[in-house]
Coordinates of C-alpha atoms in Angstrom, one line a residue:
M1 CA 130.2 -25.9 -5.2
T2 CA 132.7 -28.7 -4.8
A3 CA 135.0 -29.9 -2.1
A4 CA 138.6 -28.6 -2.4
R5 CA 141.4 -31.1 -2.6
T6 CA 144.9 -30.1 -1.7
T7 CA 148.2 -31.9 -2.6
V8 CA 149.9 -30.5 0.5
G9 CA 151.5 -33.0 2.8
W10 CA 152.4 -33.0 6.5
S11 CA 156.0 -32.2 5.8
D12 CA 154.8 -29.2 3.7
L13 CA 153.0 -27.9 6.8
R14 CA 156.2 -28.1 8.9
R15 CA 158.2 -26.1 6.3
A16 CA 155.4 -23.5 6.0
A17 CA 155.3 -23.1 9.8
E18 CA 159.1 -22.7 9.8
D19 CA 158.7 -19.9 7.3
G20 CA 156.2 -18.1 9.6
A21 CA 152.9 -19.4 8.3
R22 CA 150.1 -20.1 10.7
I23 CA 148.5 -23.5 10.8
G24 CA 144.9 -23.9 12.1
L25 CA 143.1 -26.9 13.6
W26 CA 139.3 -26.8 13.3
G27 CA 137.6 -29.5 15.5
L28 CA 139.1 -31.2 18.5
G29 CA 137.5 -34.6 18.4
K30 CA 139.3 -37.9 17.9
E31 CA 140.8 -37.0 14.6
G32 CA 141.6 -33.4 15.7
H33 CA 143.6 -34.6 18.6
A34 CA 145.5 -37.0 16.4
S35 CA 146.3 -34.1 14.1
L36 CA 147.3 -32.0 17.1
R37 CA 149.8 -34.7 18.2
K38 CA 151.2 -34.9 14.7
L39 CA 151.7 -31.1 14.5
R40 CA 153.3 -30.9 17.9
A41 CA 155.6 -33.8 17.0
M42 CA 156.8 -31.6 14.1
G43 CA 157.3 -28.6 16.4
V44 CA 154.2 -26.8 15.2
E45 CA 151.7 -25.2 17.6
P46 CA 148.4 -24.6 15.7
V47 CA 145.6 -22.2 16.2
R48 CA 143.0 -24.4 17.8
V49 CA 139.2 -23.9 17.2
D50 CA 136.2 -25.9 18.1
D51 CA 132.4 -25.4 18.1
N52 CA 132.2 -26.3 21.7
P53 CA 135.7 -25.9 23.2
G54 CA 136.4 -27.9 26.4
E55 CA 140.1 -27.2 26.7
E56 CA 142.1 -24.2 27.7
G57 CA 143.5 -22.3 24.8
V58 CA 140.8 -23.4 22.3
L59 CA 138.8 -20.7 20.6
K60 CA 135.1 -21.1 20.0
T61 CA 134.2 -21.1 16.3
A62 CA 131.4 -18.5 16.6
G63 CA 133.4 -16.5 19.2
G64 CA 136.3 -15.3 17.2
G65 CA 137.7 -18.7 16.2
L66 CA 136.6 -18.5 12.6
D67 CA 138.3 -15.1 12.2
A68 CA 141.5 -16.6 13.7
L69 CA 141.4 -19.5 11.2
A70 CA 140.9 -17.0 8.4
R71 CA 144.4 -15.7 9.2
C72 CA 146.0 -19.1 8.7
A73 CA 147.6 -20.5 5.6
V74 CA 146.3 -24.0 6.1
V75 CA 143.4 -25.2 8.3
I76 CA 143.1 -28.9 9.1
K77 CA 139.4 -29.6 9.6
T78 CA 137.9 -32.5 11.4
P79 CA 135.9 -34.9 9.1
G80 CA 132.6 -33.9 10.7
I81 CA 132.8 -30.4 9.3
S82 CA 131.3 -30.2 5.8
P83 CA 133.3 -28.4 3.2
Y84 CA 130.0 -27.1 1.8
T85 CA 129.1 -24.8 4.8
P86 CA 129.2 -21.0 4.6
Q87 CA 132.0 -21.1 7.2
A88 CA 134.2 -23.2 4.9
D89 CA 133.3 -20.9 2.0
Q90 CA 134.4 -17.9 4.2
L91 CA 137.8 -19.5 4.9
R92 CA 138.4 -20.4 1.2
A93 CA 137.5 -16.8 0.2
A94 CA 140.1 -15.6 2.6
G95 CA 142.8 -17.6 0.8
V96 CA 142.9 -20.5 3.4
T97 CA 143.7 -24.0 2.2
L98 CA 141.3 -26.5 3.9
A99 CA 142.8 -29.9 4.4
G100 CA 142.1 -33.2 6.2
G101 CA 144.6 -35.3 8.2
L102 CA 144.1 -38.4 6.1
G103 CA 144.5 -36.5 2.8
L104 CA 147.8 -34.9 4.1
W105 CA 149.1 -38.4 5.0
L106 CA 148.1 -40.0 1.6
N107 CA 149.8 -37.2 -0.3
E108 CA 153.2 -38.5 1.1
A109 CA 152.4 -42.2 1.6
D110 CA 153.9 -45.2 -0.3
L111 CA 150.6 -45.7 -2.1
G112 CA 151.5 -49.2 -3.5
R113 CA 151.2 -50.5 0.1
V114 CA 147.9 -48.7 0.9
V115 CA 144.4 -49.8 0.3
C116 CA 141.4 -47.5 0.8
V117 CA 138.1 -49.2 1.6
T118 CA 134.9 -47.2 1.4
G119 CA 131.2 -48.0 1.1
T120 CA 128.0 -46.9 2.8
K121 CA 128.2 -50.0 5.0
G122 CA 130.5 -53.0 5.3
K123 CA 133.7 -51.0 5.1
S124 CA 134.6 -51.5 8.7
T125 CA 134.2 -55.2 8.6
T126 CA 135.9 -55.6 5.3
S127 CA 138.9 -53.4 6.4
S128 CA 139.2 -55.5 9.6
V129 CA 139.1 -58.7 7.5
I130 CA 141.8 -57.5 5.2
G131 CA 144.0 -56.4 8.1
H132 CA 143.5 -59.7 9.9
L133 CA 144.3 -61.8 6.8
L134 CA 147.4 -59.8 6.1
R135 CA 148.7 -60.4 9.6
G136 CA 147.7 -64.1 9.4
L137 CA 149.7 -64.3 6.2
G138 CA 152.8 -62.9 7.9
R139 CA 152.6 -59.2 7.1
K140 CA 152.6 -56.2 9.5
A141 CA 149.4 -54.3 8.8
M142 CA 147.8 -51.3 10.3
V143 CA 144.0 -50.9 10.1
G144 CA 142.9 -47.3 10.6
G145 CA 140.9 -44.4 9.2
N146 CA 137.3 -43.8 9.9
F147 CA 136.8 -46.4 12.7
G148 CA 140.4 -46.9 13.8
A149 CA 143.6 -45.1 14.5
A150 CA 144.8 -42.3 12.3
P151 CA 147.8 -43.5 10.2
Y152 CA 149.5 -40.1 10.8
D153 CA 149.1 -40.2 14.6
P154 CA 152.6 -40.4 16.3
D155 CA 151.0 -42.7 18.8
Q156 CA 150.4 -45.2 16.0
A157 CA 153.9 -45.1 14.5
G158 CA 155.3 -48.5 13.4
D159 CA 157.1 -50.4 10.8
Y160 CA 154.2 -51.6 8.7
D161 CA 154.2 -53.6 5.4
Y162 CA 150.6 -52.4 4.5
W163 CA 148.1 -49.8 5.6
V164 CA 144.3 -50.7 5.4
I165 CA 142.4 -47.4 5.5
E166 CA 138.7 -47.1 6.0
V167 CA 137.4 -44.0 4.2
S168 CA 134.1 -42.3 5.0
S169 CA 132.3 -40.0 2.7
Y170 CA 133.4 -37.2 4.9
T171 CA 137.1 -37.9 4.5
A172 CA 136.8 -38.9 0.9
T173 CA 136.3 -35.2 0.0
D174 CA 139.8 -34.4 1.4
L175 CA 141.7 -36.9 -0.8
A176 CA 143.7 -35.6 -3.8
V177 CA 145.3 -39.0 -4.6
T178 CA 144.0 -42.6 -4.7
P179 CA 146.1 -45.7 -4.0
P180 CA 146.4 -48.2 -6.9
V181 CA 144.0 -50.5 -5.0
T182 CA 140.6 -49.4 -3.5
A183 CA 137.5 -51.3 -2.5
V184 CA 133.8 -50.3 -2.4
T185 CA 131.5 -52.5 -0.3
S186 CA 128.1 -50.9 -0.8
L187 CA 126.2 -47.8 -1.8
H188 CA 123.0 -46.4 -0.3
P189 CA 121.7 -42.9 0.5
D190 CA 123.3 -41.6 3.7
H191 CA 124.6 -38.4 5.4
L192 CA 122.4 -36.2 3.2
P193 CA 122.5 -33.1 5.5
W194 CA 126.4 -33.1 5.3
H195 CA 126.6 -33.6 1.6
G196 CA 123.5 -31.6 0.6
D197 CA 121.8 -34.2 -1.7
V198 CA 122.0 -37.8 -2.5
E199 CA 123.8 -37.6 -5.9
R200 CA 126.6 -35.4 -4.3
Y201 CA 126.8 -38.0 -1.6
Y202 CA 127.4 -40.7 -4.2
R203 CA 130.0 -38.6 -6.0
D204 CA 131.8 -37.6 -2.8
K205 CA 131.8 -41.2 -1.5
L206 CA 133.1 -42.7 -4.8
S207 CA 135.7 -40.0 -5.4
A208 CA 138.0 -41.9 -3.0
T209 CA 138.4 -44.5 -5.9
S210 CA 139.1 -42.1 -8.8
Q211 CA 141.7 -39.5 -7.9
P212 CA 145.2 -39.5 -9.6
G213 CA 146.9 -42.8 -8.9
A214 CA 143.8 -45.0 -9.1
R215 CA 144.2 -48.2 -11.0
L216 CA 141.8 -50.9 -9.7
T217 CA 138.6 -50.7 -7.7
V218 CA 137.3 -54.0 -6.2
A219 CA 133.5 -53.4 -6.0
N220 CA 130.3 -55.0 -4.8
G221 CA 128.8 -56.4 -7.9
D222 CA 125.5 -57.1 -6.2
S223 CA 124.8 -53.4 -5.9
E224 CA 122.7 -52.0 -8.7
L225 CA 123.5 -48.4 -7.5
L226 CA 127.2 -49.2 -7.9
R227 CA 126.8 -50.9 -11.3
A228 CA 124.9 -47.8 -12.5
R229 CA 127.8 -45.6 -11.4
A230 CA 130.7 -47.6 -12.7
A231 CA 132.1 -44.5 -14.4
L232 CA 132.8 -43.0 -11.0
L233 CA 134.9 -46.0 -9.9
G234 CA 138.2 -45.3 -11.5
P235 CA 139.9 -46.7 -14.6
R236 CA 139.2 -50.4 -13.9
V237 CA 136.7 -52.3 -11.8
E238 CA 136.7 -55.9 -10.6
W239 CA 133.1 -56.8 -9.6
V240 CA 132.7 -59.3 -6.7
T241 CA 129.3 -60.9 -5.9
E242 CA 128.2 -63.1 -3.0
S243 CA 127.7 -66.0 -5.4
D244 CA 131.3 -66.0 -6.7
D245 CA 133.5 -69.1 -6.1
P246 CA 130.6 -71.1 -4.5
A247 CA 132.9 -74.0 -3.5
A248 CA 135.1 -71.7 -1.3
T249 CA 134.6 -72.1 2.5
W250 CA 137.6 -70.5 3.9
M251 CA 135.6 -67.4 5.0
D252 CA 133.5 -69.6 7.3
H253 CA 136.5 -69.5 9.7
L254 CA 136.0 -65.8 10.1
G255 CA 132.8 -66.5 12.0
L256 CA 130.8 -63.8 10.2
P257 CA 127.1 -64.5 9.6
G258 CA 125.2 -63.6 6.5
R259 CA 125.6 -63.7 2.7
H260 CA 126.8 -60.1 2.7
N261 CA 129.8 -61.0 4.8
R262 CA 130.6 -63.8 2.4
R263 CA 130.9 -61.1 -0.3
N264 CA 132.9 -58.9 2.1
A265 CA 135.4 -61.7 2.6
L266 CA 135.6 -62.3 -1.2
I267 CA 136.3 -58.6 -1.7
A268 CA 139.0 -58.8 0.9
R269 CA 140.6 -61.7 -1.0
A270 CA 140.6 -59.8 -4.2
V271 CA 142.2 -56.8 -2.4
L272 CA 145.0 -59.0 -1.1
R273 CA 145.7 -60.3 -4.6
A274 CA 145.7 -56.7 -6.0
L275 CA 147.9 -55.4 -3.2
G276 CA 150.4 -58.1 -3.8
Q277 CA 150.6 -57.0 -7.5
A278 CA 150.8 -53.3 -6.7
S279 CA 153.6 -53.8 -4.2
A280 CA 155.4 -56.5 -6.2
D281 CA 154.8 -59.0 -3.3
E282 CA 154.4 -62.2 -5.4
D283 CA 154.1 -64.4 -2.4
L284 CA 151.0 -62.4 -1.3
V285 CA 149.5 -62.9 -4.7
R286 CA 150.0 -66.7 -4.3
Q287 CA 148.7 -66.8 -0.8
A288 CA 145.5 -64.9 -1.8
G289 CA 144.7 -67.8 -4.2
D290 CA 145.5 -70.5 -1.7
D291 CA 142.3 -71.5 0.3
Q292 CA 144.4 -73.4 2.9
A293 CA 146.6 -70.4 3.6
L294 CA 143.4 -68.2 3.9
I295 CA 141.8 -70.7 6.3
A296 CA 144.9 -70.5 8.6
A297 CA 144.9 -66.7 8.3
A298 CA 141.2 -66.4 9.0
V299 CA 141.3 -68.3 12.3
G300 CA 141.0 -66.0 15.4
F301 CA 139.2 -63.1 13.7
S302 CA 137.3 -61.0 16.2
P303 CA 134.1 -59.5 14.7
L304 CA 133.4 -55.8 15.3
P305 CA 131.3 -55.1 18.4
S306 CA 127.6 -54.4 17.7
R307 CA 127.7 -56.2 14.4
L308 CA 125.1 -59.0 14.7
T309 CA 126.5 -59.8 18.2
P310 CA 124.5 -62.2 20.4
V311 CA 124.1 -60.6 23.8
G312 CA 122.0 -63.3 25.6
T313 CA 119.0 -65.7 25.5
I314 CA 116.0 -65.5 27.8
D315 CA 113.2 -68.1 27.7
G316 CA 114.3 -69.2 24.3
V317 CA 114.4 -65.6 22.8
T318 CA 117.8 -64.6 21.4
F319 CA 118.8 -60.9 21.6
I320 CA 121.1 -59.7 18.8
D321 CA 123.0 -56.3 19.0
D322 CA 123.5 -54.8 15.6
S323 CA 123.6 -51.2 16.9
L324 CA 126.4 -50.3 14.4
S325 CA 123.8 -50.6 11.6
T326 CA 123.0 -46.9 11.1
N327 CA 121.5 -47.2 7.6
V328 CA 118.8 -49.3 5.8
L329 CA 121.4 -51.3 3.9
P330 CA 123.0 -53.2 6.9
T331 CA 119.6 -53.6 8.5
L332 CA 118.4 -55.5 5.4
A333 CA 121.5 -57.6 5.6
A334 CA 120.9 -58.3 9.3
L335 CA 117.4 -59.5 8.5
D336 CA 118.7 -61.8 5.8
S337 CA 121.0 -63.4 8.4
F338 CA 117.9 -65.0 10.1
P339 CA 115.9 -66.3 7.1
A340 CA 113.9 -68.9 9.0
R341 CA 113.4 -67.2 12.3
R342 CA 110.6 -64.9 13.7
V343 CA 112.2 -61.5 14.2
A344 CA 111.2 -58.6 16.4
L345 CA 113.1 -55.7 14.7
I346 CA 113.9 -52.5 16.7
V347 CA 114.6 -49.6 14.3
G348 CA 114.9 -45.8 14.5
G349 CA 117.1 -43.0 15.8
Q350 CA 118.4 -39.8 14.5
D351 CA 116.4 -38.7 11.5
R352 CA 118.6 -38.0 8.5
G353 CA 115.8 -37.9 5.9
I354 CA 116.7 -41.3 4.3
D355 CA 114.0 -43.4 2.5
Y356 CA 112.7 -46.3 4.6
T357 CA 110.6 -47.7 1.8
P358 CA 113.2 -50.4 0.9
L359 CA 113.0 -51.7 4.5
A360 CA 109.2 -51.9 4.4
Q361 CA 109.4 -53.8 1.1
A362 CA 112.0 -56.2 2.6
I363 CA 109.7 -56.9 5.6
S364 CA 106.8 -57.6 3.3
D365 CA 108.9 -60.2 1.4
R366 CA 109.9 -62.1 4.6
E367 CA 108.1 -65.5 4.9
E368 CA 108.5 -65.6 8.7
P369 CA 106.5 -63.3 11.0
T370 CA 108.2 -60.0 11.7
L371 CA 107.3 -57.3 14.2
V372 CA 108.7 -53.8 13.7
L373 CA 109.2 -51.6 16.7
T374 CA 110.2 -48.0 16.0
L375 CA 112.1 -45.5 18.1
P376 CA 112.3 -41.7 18.1
D377 CA 113.2 -39.6 16.3
S378 CA 112.8 -41.3 12.9
G379 CA 110.1 -43.7 14.2
P380 CA 107.0 -41.8 12.9
R381 CA 108.5 -41.5 9.4
I382 CA 109.4 -45.2 9.4
S383 CA 105.8 -46.0 10.4
K384 CA 104.5 -43.8 7.5
A385 CA 106.8 -45.7 5.1
F386 CA 105.3 -49.0 6.2
A387 CA 101.7 -47.6 6.1
A388 CA 102.2 -46.5 2.5
T389 CA 104.0 -49.6 1.3
V390 CA 102.8 -52.5 3.5
P391 CA 99.7 -51.4 5.3
A392 CA 99.2 -54.9 6.8
A393 CA 102.7 -54.9 8.4
D394 CA 102.9 -55.3 12.2
V395 CA 104.4 -52.0 13.3
K396 CA 104.5 -50.5 16.8
D397 CA 105.8 -47.0 17.7
C398 CA 107.7 -47.0 21.1
P399 CA 108.7 -44.0 23.1
D400 CA 112.1 -45.5 24.1
L401 CA 114.4 -48.5 23.8
D402 CA 113.3 -50.0 27.1
T403 CA 109.7 -50.2 26.0
A404 CA 110.7 -51.6 22.6
V405 CA 112.8 -54.4 24.2
R406 CA 109.9 -55.4 26.6
Q407 CA 107.4 -55.5 23.8
A408 CA 109.7 -57.3 21.4
F409 CA 110.4 -60.0 24.1
T410 CA 106.8 -60.6 24.8
W411 CA 106.1 -61.0 21.1
A412 CA 109.2 -63.1 20.3
R413 CA 108.6 -65.8 22.9
P414 CA 109.3 -68.7 22.9
D415 CA 111.9 -69.1 20.1
G416 CA 112.2 -65.8 18.2
I417 CA 114.9 -63.1 17.7
V418 CA 115.0 -59.6 19.2
L419 CA 117.1 -57.7 16.8
L420 CA 118.4 -54.2 17.5
S421 CA 119.4 -53.0 14.0
P422 CA 118.3 -49.3 14.0
A423 CA 119.0 -48.2 10.4
A424 CA 119.7 -44.8 12.0
P425 CA 122.5 -43.2 14.1
S426 CA 122.1 -42.9 17.9
F427 CA 122.9 -39.2 18.2
G428 CA 120.5 -37.2 20.4
R429 CA 119.3 -40.2 22.5
F430 CA 122.6 -41.9 23.2
R431 CA 126.3 -40.9 23.2
D432 CA 127.1 -43.3 20.3
Y433 CA 126.3 -46.7 19.0
R434 CA 128.1 -48.4 21.9
D435 CA 126.0 -46.5 24.4
R436 CA 122.9 -47.6 22.6
A437 CA 124.2 -51.2 22.6
D438 CA 124.9 -51.1 26.3
H439 CA 121.4 -49.8 26.9
F440 CA 119.9 -52.6 24.8
A441 CA 121.8 -55.2 26.8
A442 CA 120.8 -53.6 30.1
A443 CA 117.2 -53.6 29.0
M444 CA 117.4 -57.3 28.2
R445 CA 118.9 -58.0 31.7
T446 CA 115.9 -56.4 33.4
L447 CA 113.7 -59.0 31.8
Q448 CA 115.5 -61.6 34.1
A449 CA 115.0 -59.5 37.2
P450 CA 112.6 -61.0 39.9

């Protein structure tokens, strides 16, 4: 079973609706509401369906909604709905075309002015850096997709020179075309329940780089997983490593810590050069090779929230919020950012079945003392990974984040780091990563209370 990819565009939906076809909207989250605004701007009123409807006129999927969608010609599904579910199979069997909002937009976009950035982790930061540099170099750039605004949302309409689109593994399965320039920041097992197994996750994720139209993929050359899957990265690959161009220091002006962020910045520079070539913008090609121009463009960059963000210092202990790290890979990078510091690492959250052995191995290789405090629901499995790999590791299971923060602070005094880098999503315990980050900061503040 494979994900269906349609070459239909937004204008095709308008014409189909004018001819009497019904258009469905499955999922009314952030992306769903952007699609709803787009449809209504075109004069199309869709059949609206959601698993847990909270609005008037929205059908419940299990309460007749799926049957209503089966009578539609095209159904735009939210990215969180896997195309591998029995419900998706049922709709396709009824002759329904399943589509995603981003895929509909790309099918009609000026692809030479679009870059798609994907990767298990690092794609949000890299997309933000590319957009910031483009603006600093005098271009109008929209950064959207997985973590930002939808490029097809009427509320985001504008006269842009370039679009920088972050593509998740969920949205990658909706894409029938690939811009000439794409980037891949990393690869590591993730989202296995949605994709079914790890190899299909890899194929789905990397498919964003290899659909018709693909020319060049700028990829993380330090990733063995990516190197082993080079055949999935399109017709040509430019490998970028953190050790490339060792004399370059322009990326220091971005204010991003860690060797992995140096590589992300070098990927961004390679993307700028390739975008200039794809769009015949010779001045952008020149600027991408000019360190002084890049320094001027880098100034003023605002890092993403909850990405190695200092939130306070108490009695010499520094508290770092890295709540956006929902996978082992960024947590490893976070640890690498503090090579000579004692670190109390808080990990755990929603259990997606990923392997935490690489985390245990990385902890065992650290020269400085490291305390690992685990959280539900994946905490017990993380502890087992450590017990099997590094039995001597200092690991404590905690019932909640408040307890973990208190124990981490006690251990880290007088000059250590308390690092929240969960290597797991927050769902089930917190609304999202921001809610988890806010709770972390609040727990830190209680340590100052009389």
